[in-house]
Amino acid sequence: MKEKLAGKDYLFIGSMLFGLFFGAGNLIFPIHMGQEAGDAISQANFGFLVTAVGFPFLGIIALGISQSNGVFELATRVNRIYAYIFTIFTLFWSFGPFFALPRLATTSFEIGISPFLSNKLQTPLLALFSILFFGTAWFLSRKPTKLLDYIGKFLNPLFLVLLGLILIIAFSHPLGSVHQAEVGKLYQSSAFMNGFTQGYNTLDALAALAFGIIIITTIRQRGVKNPKIIAKETIKAGLISVGLMAIIYTCLSYLGAMSVGKFAISENGGIALAQISNYYLGTFGMIILALIVIIACLKTAVGLMSAFSETFVELFPKREYRFYLMIVSILPCIFANIGLTKIIELSVPVLMFLYPLAITLILLALLGPVFQHSKLVYQITTAFTLLAAIADGLNALPNPLKSLKPIAAILNFAKDSLPFFSLGMGWILLAVLGFIIGCLVHFLKRITNK
């Protein structure tokens, strides 16, 4: 039994973890944010890094410290019923077959393949591409023990080399000055907070909880069996991953800000990335970009499908891994055909609802020693956060739905009662209040029971 990983193992596992995290949204959202933030990109990028890098790393640390295998085991600290509901909802609606996975295929197609096609061919070839994409992901996901080889040693290094080529050329010959870029309306008064909520779109705080089961399994396969040592090695490998993510996010967001010197703000970051690549390298650049995006999305799809299937085996062990893998291959293949912009639009309310619950779960796991991991503190904090998360989710609905009387009444009450609600951060006050009340109740019970 090993006492710790070898040096090269840290590198490969860190590379694998980065590869699992860095997919569709990680490429397109920072660029689009950069275009909209303009000269305010420094503050916006800092906010983005908090949620897109900081919280995922805290999630990795939380799994390590708590010695949990993943999202379900961690959520059972609230209670078992909540753990089932939260895990299933998160798996299906955030990084599962209803959002993240179809987004991966659609992003690959719209950035990598669509520019080469006529409008008439877009719809039928998206369907064909979706089948090929998820067929390949299914094939690579059949053996979870091979993920370190497929992603950490091959796909991710290739991705980094190709993306590095584009970034080096772009920063050597900038499209424009960041300081001359116009600051978008949303970023004029609250650049940090808008960047903070933009980081939700990467899904990485939720993904950190899901990928825990893959990281821990991989470390065990390298011969480390002691839970405390696994916890430490998980955090060390995570540090390599999030450090690399922070560097690339920052480069992409500044690239977006510089690009408005040449291009108008695009509908989504995928279009902007295609314009930039075509400007610098023409058709060759578009081919390089196609490879970058397809590799990025494929490696993340493999990780998400494996995490989904392994977690469902834990939840419902009567079915085997390959049964769930088949489900998570077929469903996103269908949903991918509604288009990237529509997928992003439909996902925002779900993310605004789930993220506060995921963040509080991570923070509670980290603060657990303070209150002896009392279920009562977990439950009261989660209950308070849930109320605000529902309001945040409703506030992100399309305008026709927000104008319905019951929803409008809830939103008006939240706007009047919750600080930062208009910025998508209404959950913070209630989460802190719930935590304080939970701790008070916990310690009062301990005193009275003595």
CSV table of C-alpha atoms in Angstrom, one decimal:
chain,number,residue,atom,x,y,z
A,1,MET,CA,0.0,0.0,0.0
A,2,LYS,CA,1.4,3.4,-1.0
A,3,GLU,CA,1.8,6.3,1.4
A,4,LYS,CA,1.5,8.9,-1.4
A,5,LEU,CA,1.3,9.3,-5.1
A,6,ALA,CA,4.5,9.5,-7.3
A,7,GLY,CA,5.3,12.9,-8.8
A,8,LYS,CA,4.1,11.9,-12.3
A,9,ASP,CA,0.8,10.7,-10.8
A,10,TYR,CA,0.0,14.2,-9.5
A,11,LEU,CA,0.7,15.6,-12.9
A,12,PHE,CA,-1.5,13.0,-14.7
A,13,ILE,CA,-4.3,13.1,-12.2
A,14,GLY,CA,-4.2,16.9,-12.2
A,15,SER,CA,-4.3,16.8,-16.0
A,16,MET,CA,-7.2,14.4,-15.9
A,17,LEU,CA,-9.2,16.5,-13.5
A,18,PHE,CA,-8.5,19.7,-15.6
A,19,GLY,CA,-9.7,17.7,-18.6
A,20,LEU,CA,-12.9,16.6,-16.9
A,21,PHE,CA,-13.7,20.2,-15.8
A,22,PHE,CA,-12.7,22.1,-18.9
A,23,GLY,CA,-15.4,21.6,-21.5
A,24,ALA,CA,-17.9,23.7,-23.5
A,25,GLY,CA,-18.8,26.4,-21.1
A,26,ASN,CA,-15.3,26.8,-19.9
A,27,LEU,CA,-14.3,27.9,-23.4
A,28,ILE,CA,-17.3,30.1,-24.4
A,29,PHE,CA,-18.4,31.9,-21.2
A,30,PRO,CA,-15.2,33.7,-20.3
A,31,ILE,CA,-14.8,35.0,-23.9
A,32,HIS,CA,-18.4,36.3,-24.0
A,33,MET,CA,-18.0,37.8,-20.5
A,34,GLY,CA,-14.8,39.6,-21.7
A,35,GLN,CA,-16.7,41.1,-24.7
A,36,GLU,CA,-19.4,42.4,-22.5
A,37,ALA,CA,-17.2,43.6,-19.6
A,38,GLY,CA,-14.7,45.5,-21.8
A,39,ASP,CA,-12.4,47.7,-19.7
A,40,ALA,CA,-14.0,46.3,-16.5
A,41,ILE,CA,-12.7,42.8,-17.3
A,42,SER,CA,-10.2,42.8,-14.4
A,43,GLN,CA,-13.0,43.0,-11.8
A,44,ALA,CA,-15.3,40.7,-13.8
A,45,ASN,CA,-12.6,38.1,-14.3
A,46,PHE,CA,-11.9,38.1,-10.5
A,47,GLY,CA,-15.5,37.5,-9.8
A,48,PHE,CA,-15.6,34.8,-12.4
A,49,LEU,CA,-12.6,33.0,-10.9
A,50,VAL,CA,-14.2,32.9,-7.5
A,51,THR,CA,-17.1,30.8,-8.7
A,52,ALA,CA,-15.4,29.0,-11.7
A,53,VAL,CA,-12.1,28.1,-9.9
A,54,GLY,CA,-12.4,28.9,-6.2
A,55,PHE,CA,-15.6,27.1,-5.4
A,56,PRO,CA,-14.7,24.0,-7.4
A,57,PHE,CA,-11.4,23.8,-5.5
A,58,LEU,CA,-13.3,24.2,-2.2
A,59,GLY,CA,-15.5,21.3,-3.5
A,60,ILE,CA,-12.4,19.2,-4.0
A,61,ILE,CA,-11.1,20.1,-0.5
A,62,ALA,CA,-14.6,19.4,1.0
A,63,LEU,CA,-14.6,15.9,-0.5
A,64,GLY,CA,-11.1,15.4,0.7
A,65,ILE,CA,-11.6,16.6,4.3
A,66,SER,CA,-15.0,14.9,4.6
A,67,GLN,CA,-13.6,11.7,3.0
A,68,SER,CA,-16.8,11.5,0.9
A,69,ASN,CA,-16.9,9.6,-2.4
A,70,GLY,CA,-19.0,12.2,-4.1
A,71,VAL,CA,-22.1,14.4,-4.1
A,72,PHE,CA,-24.6,11.8,-2.7
A,73,GLU,CA,-22.5,10.8,0.3
A,74,LEU,CA,-21.8,14.5,1.1
A,75,ALA,CA,-25.5,15.4,0.7
A,76,THR,CA,-26.6,12.7,3.2
A,77,ARG,CA,-25.2,15.0,5.9
A,78,VAL,CA,-28.5,16.9,5.4
A,79,ASN,CA,-30.5,13.7,5.3
A,80,ARG,CA,-30.9,10.7,3.0
A,81,ILE,CA,-34.1,11.9,1.2
A,82,TYR,CA,-32.6,15.3,0.5
A,83,ALA,CA,-29.4,13.5,-0.8
A,84,TYR,CA,-31.4,11.5,-3.3
A,85,ILE,CA,-33.4,14.5,-4.5
A,86,PHE,CA,-30.4,16.9,-4.7
A,87,THR,CA,-28.2,14.3,-6.4
A,88,ILE,CA,-30.7,13.2,-9.0
A,89,PHE,CA,-31.8,16.7,-9.8
A,90,THR,CA,-28.2,17.8,-10.1
A,91,LEU,CA,-27.2,14.8,-12.2
A,92,PHE,CA,-30.0,15.2,-14.7
A,93,TRP,CA,-30.6,19.0,-14.8
A,94,SER,CA,-27.1,20.5,-14.5
A,95,PHE,CA,-24.3,18.3,-15.8
A,96,GLY,CA,-26.4,15.4,-17.0
A,97,PRO,CA,-28.5,14.6,-20.1
A,98,PHE,CA,-30.7,17.7,-19.9
A,99,PHE,CA,-28.1,20.4,-20.0
A,100,ALA,CA,-24.3,20.1,-19.7
A,101,LEU,CA,-24.0,17.0,-21.9
A,102,PRO,CA,-26.2,18.2,-24.8
A,103,ARG,CA,-24.4,21.6,-24.5
A,104,LEU,CA,-21.1,19.8,-25.1
A,105,ALA,CA,-22.2,18.3,-28.4
A,106,THR,CA,-24.0,21.4,-29.6
A,107,THR,CA,-21.0,23.6,-28.8
A,108,SER,CA,-18.7,21.2,-30.6
A,109,PHE,CA,-20.9,21.4,-33.7
A,110,GLU,CA,-21.7,25.1,-33.7
A,111,ILE,CA,-18.0,26.1,-33.3
A,112,GLY,CA,-16.2,23.3,-35.0
A,113,ILE,CA,-18.4,22.1,-37.8
A,114,SER,CA,-21.2,24.6,-38.5
A,115,PRO,CA,-19.0,27.3,-40.1
A,116,PHE,CA,-18.1,24.9,-42.9
A,117,LEU,CA,-21.8,24.1,-43.7
A,118,SER,CA,-24.6,25.8,-45.6
A,119,ASN,CA,-27.8,26.6,-43.7
A,120,LYS,CA,-29.7,23.8,-45.3
A,121,LEU,CA,-27.3,21.2,-43.9
A,122,GLN,CA,-27.2,22.5,-40.3
A,123,THR,CA,-30.1,20.6,-38.8
A,124,PRO,CA,-29.6,17.1,-40.4
A,125,LEU,CA,-25.8,17.2,-39.8
A,126,LEU,CA,-26.3,18.3,-36.1
A,127,ALA,CA,-28.3,15.2,-35.6
A,128,LEU,CA,-25.7,13.0,-37.3
A,129,PHE,CA,-22.9,14.7,-35.3
A,130,SER,CA,-24.7,14.2,-32.0
A,131,ILE,CA,-24.9,10.5,-32.7
A,132,LEU,CA,-21.2,10.3,-33.6
A,133,PHE,CA,-20.2,12.5,-30.6
A,134,PHE,CA,-22.1,10.5,-28.0
A,135,GLY,CA,-21.3,7.2,-29.6
A,136,THR,CA,-17.6,8.0,-29.2
A,137,ALA,CA,-18.1,9.3,-25.6
A,138,TRP,CA,-20.0,6.1,-24.8
A,139,PHE,CA,-17.1,4.0,-26.2
A,140,LEU,CA,-14.5,5.8,-24.2
A,141,SER,CA,-16.7,5.7,-21.0
A,142,ARG,CA,-17.2,2.0,-20.9
A,143,LYS,CA,-14.1,1.4,-18.7
A,144,PRO,CA,-13.8,4.1,-16.0
A,145,THR,CA,-10.4,2.7,-15.1
A,146,LYS,CA,-9.0,4.0,-18.4
A,147,LEU,CA,-10.0,7.6,-17.9
A,148,LEU,CA,-6.5,8.5,-16.6
A,149,ASP,CA,-5.0,7.3,-19.9
A,150,TYR,CA,-7.7,8.6,-22.2
A,151,ILE,CA,-8.0,12.1,-20.7
A,152,GLY,CA,-5.0,12.8,-18.4
A,153,LYS,CA,-2.3,11.4,-20.7
A,154,PHE,CA,-3.7,11.9,-24.2
A,155,LEU,CA,-6.7,14.1,-24.9
A,156,ASN,CA,-5.9,16.9,-22.4
A,157,PRO,CA,-2.3,17.5,-23.4
A,158,LEU,CA,-3.4,17.6,-27.0
A,159,PHE,CA,-6.1,20.1,-26.1
A,160,LEU,CA,-3.6,22.3,-24.2
A,161,VAL,CA,-1.1,22.4,-27.1
A,162,LEU,CA,-3.8,23.4,-29.7
A,163,LEU,CA,-5.4,26.0,-27.4
A,164,GLY,CA,-2.0,27.4,-26.5
A,165,LEU,CA,-1.2,28.0,-30.2
A,166,ILE,CA,-4.3,30.2,-30.6
A,167,LEU,CA,-3.6,32.1,-27.4
A,168,ILE,CA,0.0,32.8,-28.1
A,169,ILE,CA,-0.8,34.2,-31.6
A,170,ALA,CA,-3.7,36.3,-30.2
A,171,PHE,CA,-1.7,37.9,-27.4
A,172,SER,CA,1.3,38.4,-29.7
A,173,HIS,CA,-0.9,40.4,-32.1
A,174,PRO,CA,-3.9,41.7,-30.1
A,175,LEU,CA,-7.1,42.7,-31.9
A,176,GLY,CA,-7.5,45.8,-29.8
A,177,SER,CA,-6.7,47.4,-26.4
A,178,VAL,CA,-8.6,46.3,-23.4
A,179,HIS,CA,-8.6,49.8,-22.0
A,180,GLN,CA,-10.4,51.1,-25.1
A,181,ALA,CA,-13.1,48.5,-25.0
A,182,GLU,CA,-16.6,49.8,-24.0
A,183,VAL,CA,-17.9,48.6,-20.7
A,184,GLY,CA,-21.3,46.9,-21.1
A,185,LYS,CA,-24.3,48.2,-19.1
A,186,LEU,CA,-24.4,45.2,-16.7
A,187,TYR,CA,-20.7,45.7,-15.8
A,188,GLN,CA,-20.7,49.4,-15.3
A,189,SER,CA,-21.7,49.3,-11.7
A,190,SER,CA,-21.2,45.7,-10.6
A,191,ALA,CA,-18.5,44.0,-12.7
A,192,PHE,CA,-17.4,41.7,-9.9
A,193,MET,CA,-20.9,40.5,-9.1
A,194,ASN,CA,-21.8,39.9,-12.7
A,195,GLY,CA,-18.5,37.9,-13.2
A,196,PHE,CA,-19.3,36.0,-10.1
A,197,THR,CA,-22.7,34.8,-11.4
A,198,GLN,CA,-21.3,34.2,-14.9
A,199,GLY,CA,-19.0,31.6,-13.2
A,200,TYR,CA,-22.1,29.6,-12.4
A,201,ASN,CA,-22.4,28.7,-16.1
A,202,THR,CA,-19.3,26.7,-16.1
A,203,LEU,CA,-21.0,24.2,-13.7
A,204,ASP,CA,-17.7,23.5,-12.1
A,205,ALA,CA,-18.7,23.8,-8.4
A,206,LEU,CA,-21.4,21.2,-9.1
A,207,ALA,CA,-19.0,19.1,-11.3
A,208,ALA,CA,-16.4,19.1,-8.4
A,209,LEU,CA,-18.9,17.2,-6.3
A,210,ALA,CA,-19.7,14.8,-9.1
A,211,PHE,CA,-16.1,14.2,-10.2
A,212,GLY,CA,-15.1,13.3,-6.7
A,213,ILE,CA,-16.0,9.7,-7.2
A,214,ILE,CA,-13.7,9.5,-10.3
A,215,ILE,CA,-10.7,11.2,-8.6
A,216,ILE,CA,-10.9,9.1,-5.5
A,217,THR,CA,-11.3,5.9,-7.5
A,218,THR,CA,-8.3,6.8,-9.7
A,219,ILE,CA,-6.1,7.5,-6.6
A,220,ARG,CA,-7.0,4.1,-5.2
A,221,GLN,CA,-6.1,2.5,-8.5
A,222,ARG,CA,-2.6,4.0,-8.1
A,223,GLY,CA,-2.2,2.0,-4.8
A,224,VAL,CA,-3.2,4.6,-2.2
A,225,LYS,CA,-5.8,3.1,0.2
A,226,ASN,CA,-5.7,5.1,3.4
A,227,PRO,CA,-8.7,7.5,3.4
A,228,LYS,CA,-6.7,10.3,5.1
A,229,ILE,CA,-3.9,10.0,2.5
A,230,ILE,CA,-6.4,9.9,-0.3
A,231,ALA,CA,-7.9,13.1,1.0
A,232,LYS,CA,-4.5,14.9,0.9
A,233,GLU,CA,-3.7,13.5,-2.5
A,234,THR,CA,-7.1,14.6,-3.9
A,235,ILE,CA,-6.4,18.2,-2.7
A,236,LYS,CA,-2.9,18.2,-4.2
A,237,ALA,CA,-4.0,17.0,-7.6
A,238,GLY,CA,-6.9,19.5,-7.4
A,239,LEU,CA,-4.5,22.4,-6.9
A,240,ILE,CA,-2.7,21.5,-10.2
A,241,SER,CA,-6.0,21.5,-12.0
A,242,VAL,CA,-7.5,24.7,-10.7
A,243,GLY,CA,-4.2,26.6,-11.2
A,244,LEU,CA,-4.3,25.7,-14.8
A,245,MET,CA,-7.9,26.6,-15.1
A,246,ALA,CA,-7.4,30.1,-13.6
A,247,ILE,CA,-4.6,30.9,-16.1
A,248,ILE,CA,-6.7,29.8,-19.1
A,249,TYR,CA,-9.9,31.5,-17.9
A,250,THR,CA,-8.0,34.8,-17.5
A,251,CYS,CA,-6.4,34.5,-21.0
A,252,LEU,CA,-9.8,33.8,-22.6
A,253,SER,CA,-11.6,36.6,-20.8
A,254,TYR,CA,-9.0,39.1,-21.8
A,255,LEU,CA,-9.0,37.7,-25.3
A,256,GLY,CA,-12.8,38.5,-25.4
A,257,ALA,CA,-12.3,42.0,-24.2
A,258,MET,CA,-9.6,42.6,-26.8
A,259,SER,CA,-11.7,41.2,-29.6
A,260,VAL,CA,-14.3,44.0,-29.5
A,261,GLY,CA,-11.6,46.2,-31.1
A,262,LYS,CA,-12.4,44.2,-34.3
A,263,PHE,CA,-15.7,42.4,-33.8
A,264,ALA,CA,-19.2,43.3,-32.5
A,265,ILE,CA,-20.3,41.5,-29.3
A,266,SER,CA,-21.5,38.1,-30.4
A,267,GLU,CA,-24.6,36.1,-29.4
A,268,ASN,CA,-22.4,33.6,-27.5
A,269,GLY,CA,-18.7,33.0,-26.9
A,270,GLY,CA,-18.6,30.2,-29.4
A,271,ILE,CA,-19.3,32.6,-32.3
A,272,ALA,CA,-16.6,35.0,-30.9
A,273,LEU,CA,-14.0,32.2,-30.7
A,274,ALA,CA,-14.7,31.2,-34.3
A,275,GLN,CA,-14.3,34.8,-35.5
A,276,ILE,CA,-11.0,35.2,-33.7
A,277,SER,CA,-9.6,31.9,-35.0
A,278,ASN,CA,-10.6,32.7,-38.5
A,279,TYR,CA,-9.1,36.2,-38.3
A,280,TYR,CA,-5.7,35.0,-37.3
A,281,LEU,CA,-5.3,31.7,-39.2
A,282,GLY,CA,-8.1,31.6,-41.8
A,283,THR,CA,-9.3,28.1,-42.7
A,284,PHE,CA,-6.4,26.5,-40.9
A,285,GLY,CA,-7.4,28.4,-37.7
A,286,MET,CA,-11.0,27.1,-38.0
A,287,ILE,CA,-9.7,23.5,-38.3
A,288,ILE,CA,-7.5,24.0,-35.2
A,289,LEU,CA,-10.5,25.5,-33.4
A,290,ALA,CA,-12.7,22.6,-34.4
A,291,LEU,CA,-10.1,20.2,-33.0
A,292,ILE,CA,-9.8,22.3,-29.7
A,293,VAL,CA,-13.5,22.4,-29.1
A,294,ILE,CA,-14.3,18.8,-30.0
A,295,ILE,CA,-11.5,17.5,-27.9
A,296,ALA,CA,-12.5,19.8,-25.0
A,297,CYS,CA,-16.1,18.8,-25.1
A,298,LEU,CA,-15.4,15.1,-25.7
A,299,LYS,CA,-13.1,14.6,-22.7
A,300,THR,CA,-15.6,16.4,-20.4
A,301,ALA,CA,-18.5,14.3,-21.8
A,302,VAL,CA,-16.6,11.2,-21.0
A,303,GLY,CA,-16.0,12.3,-17.5
A,304,LEU,CA,-19.6,13.4,-16.9
A,305,MET,CA,-21.1,10.2,-18.3
A,306,SER,CA,-18.8,8.1,-16.2
A,307,ALA,CA,-19.6,10.2,-13.0
A,308,PHE,CA,-23.3,10.0,-13.8
A,309,SER,CA,-23.2,6.3,-14.3
A,310,GLU,CA,-21.0,5.5,-11.2
A,311,THR,CA,-23.2,7.7,-9.0
A,312,PHE,CA,-26.4,6.1,-10.2
A,313,VAL,CA,-24.9,2.7,-9.4
A,314,GLU,CA,-24.3,4.0,-5.9
A,315,LEU,CA,-27.9,5.3,-5.7
A,316,PHE,CA,-29.6,2.3,-7.3
A,317,PRO,CA,-27.2,-0.7,-7.3
A,318,LYS,CA,-29.7,-3.1,-8.8
A,319,ARG,CA,-28.7,-1.9,-12.3
A,320,GLU,CA,-25.1,-2.1,-13.5
A,321,TYR,CA,-22.8,0.7,-14.8
A,322,ARG,CA,-23.4,0.1,-18.5
A,323,PHE,CA,-27.2,0.4,-18.1
A,324,TYR,CA,-26.9,3.9,-16.8
A,325,LEU,CA,-24.2,4.7,-19.3
A,326,MET,CA,-26.6,3.8,-22.1
A,327,ILE,CA,-29.3,6.2,-20.7
A,328,VAL,CA,-26.8,9.1,-20.3
A,329,SER,CA,-25.6,8.5,-23.9
A,330,ILE,CA,-29.1,8.4,-25.6
A,331,LEU,CA,-30.9,11.3,-23.8
A,332,PRO,CA,-28.4,14.1,-24.5
A,333,CYS,CA,-28.1,12.9,-28.1
A,334,ILE,CA,-31.7,13.9,-28.4
A,335,PHE,CA,-31.6,17.1,-26.5
A,336,ALA,CA,-28.5,18.4,-28.3
A,337,ASN,CA,-30.6,19.2,-31.3
A,338,ILE,CA,-32.4,22.3,-29.8
A,339,GLY,CA,-29.3,24.5,-30.3
A,340,LEU,CA,-26.6,26.1,-28.1
A,341,THR,CA,-28.3,29.4,-27.4
A,342,LYS,CA,-31.5,27.8,-26.4
A,343,ILE,CA,-29.8,25.3,-24.1
A,344,ILE,CA,-28.0,28.1,-22.3
A,345,GLU,CA,-31.3,30.1,-22.0
A,346,LEU,CA,-33.1,27.1,-20.5
A,347,SER,CA,-30.4,26.2,-18.1
A,348,VAL,CA,-29.9,29.5,-16.3
A,349,PRO,CA,-32.9,29.2,-13.9
A,350,VAL,CA,-31.8,25.7,-12.9
A,351,LEU,CA,-28.2,26.8,-12.3
A,352,MET,CA,-29.4,29.8,-10.2
A,353,PHE,CA,-31.4,27.4,-8.1
A,354,LEU,CA,-28.8,24.6,-7.7
A,355,TYR,CA,-25.6,26.6,-7.2
A,356,PRO,CA,-26.5,28.2,-3.8
A,357,LEU,CA,-27.4,24.7,-2.5
A,358,ALA,CA,-24.1,23.3,-3.8
A,359,ILE,CA,-22.0,26.1,-2.4
A,360,THR,CA,-23.5,25.9,1.1
A,361,LEU,CA,-23.1,22.1,1.1
A,362,ILE,CA,-19.4,22.6,0.2
A,363,LEU,CA,-18.9,25.3,2.9
A,364,LEU,CA,-20.7,23.3,5.5
A,365,ALA,CA,-18.4,20.3,4.9
A,366,LEU,CA,-15.4,22.6,5.3
A,367,LEU,CA,-16.7,24.2,8.5
A,368,GLY,CA,-18.0,20.9,9.8
A,369,PRO,CA,-15.4,20.6,12.7
A,370,VAL,CA,-16.7,23.8,14.1
A,371,PHE,CA,-20.1,22.4,14.8
A,372,GLN,CA,-19.1,18.7,15.1
A,373,HIS,CA,-20.8,18.0,11.7
A,374,SER,CA,-24.2,18.3,13.3
A,375,LYS,CA,-27.1,17.3,11.0
A,376,LEU,CA,-29.2,20.0,12.6
A,377,VAL,CA,-26.8,22.7,11.3
A,378,TYR,CA,-26.7,21.2,7.8
A,379,GLN,CA,-30.6,21.0,7.8
A,380,ILE,CA,-31.3,24.5,9.0
A,381,THR,CA,-28.7,26.1,6.8
A,382,THR,CA,-29.9,24.2,3.8
A,383,ALA,CA,-33.6,25.0,4.5
A,384,PHE,CA,-32.9,28.8,4.7
A,385,THR,CA,-30.7,28.6,1.5
A,386,LEU,CA,-33.4,26.7,-0.3
A,387,LEU,CA,-36.0,29.5,0.2
A,388,ALA,CA,-33.6,32.0,-1.4
A,389,ALA,CA,-32.5,29.5,-4.1
A,390,ILE,CA,-36.1,29.1,-5.3
A,391,ALA,CA,-36.4,32.9,-5.6
A,392,ASP,CA,-33.1,33.2,-7.5
A,393,GLY,CA,-34.2,30.4,-9.8
A,394,LEU,CA,-37.6,32.1,-10.5
A,395,ASN,CA,-35.9,35.4,-11.1
A,396,ALA,CA,-33.9,33.9,-13.9
A,397,LEU,CA,-37.0,32.7,-15.8
A,398,PRO,CA,-37.9,34.3,-19.1
A,399,ASN,CA,-40.0,37.5,-18.7
A,400,PRO,CA,-43.4,36.0,-19.7
A,401,LEU,CA,-43.1,33.4,-16.9
A,402,LYS,CA,-41.8,36.0,-14.4
A,403,SER,CA,-44.9,38.2,-15.0
A,404,LEU,CA,-47.3,35.4,-13.8
A,405,LYS,CA,-49.0,36.7,-10.6
A,406,PRO,CA,-47.7,34.1,-8.1
A,407,ILE,CA,-44.1,34.3,-9.4
A,408,ALA,CA,-44.2,38.1,-9.6
A,409,ALA,CA,-45.5,38.2,-5.9
A,410,ILE,CA,-42.6,36.0,-4.7
A,411,LEU,CA,-40.0,38.1,-6.7
A,412,ASN,CA,-41.4,41.4,-5.4
A,413,PHE,CA,-41.1,40.2,-1.9
A,414,ALA,CA,-37.6,38.9,-2.5
A,415,LYS,CA,-36.5,42.2,-4.0
A,416,ASP,CA,-37.7,44.1,-1.0
A,417,SER,CA,-36.3,41.7,1.6
A,418,LEU,CA,-33.1,40.2,0.3
A,419,PRO,CA,-29.9,42.2,-0.2
A,420,PHE,CA,-28.1,41.5,-3.5
A,421,PHE,CA,-31.1,39.7,-4.9
A,422,SER,CA,-31.1,41.8,-8.1
A,423,LEU,CA,-27.5,40.5,-8.6
A,424,GLY,CA,-28.5,36.9,-8.3
A,425,MET,CA,-26.9,36.6,-4.8
A,426,GLY,CA,-30.1,36.8,-2.7
A,427,TRP,CA,-29.2,33.5,-1.0
A,428,ILE,CA,-26.1,34.8,0.9
A,429,LEU,CA,-28.0,36.5,3.7
A,430,LEU,CA,-30.4,33.6,4.3
A,431,ALA,CA,-27.6,31.0,4.2
A,432,VAL,CA,-25.5,32.9,6.8
A,433,LEU,CA,-28.6,33.5,8.9
A,434,GLY,CA,-29.5,29.8,8.7
A,435,PHE,CA,-26.0,28.8,9.6
A,436,ILE,CA,-26.0,31.1,12.7
A,437,ILE,CA,-29.4,29.8,13.9
A,438,GLY,CA,-28.3,26.2,13.3
A,439,CYS,CA,-25.1,26.6,15.3
A,440,LEU,CA,-27.0,28.3,18.1
A,441,VAL,CA,-29.6,25.6,18.3
A,442,HIS,CA,-26.8,22.9,18.1
A,443,PHE,CA,-24.7,24.4,21.0
A,444,LEU,CA,-27.8,25.1,23.1
A,445,LYS,CA,-28.9,21.5,22.8
A,446,ARG,CA,-25.4,20.4,23.8
A,447,ILE,CA,-25.4,22.6,26.9
A,448,THR,CA,-28.9,21.5,28.0
A,449,ASN,CA,-28.0,17.8,27.5
A,450,LYS,CA,-25.0,18.0,29.7
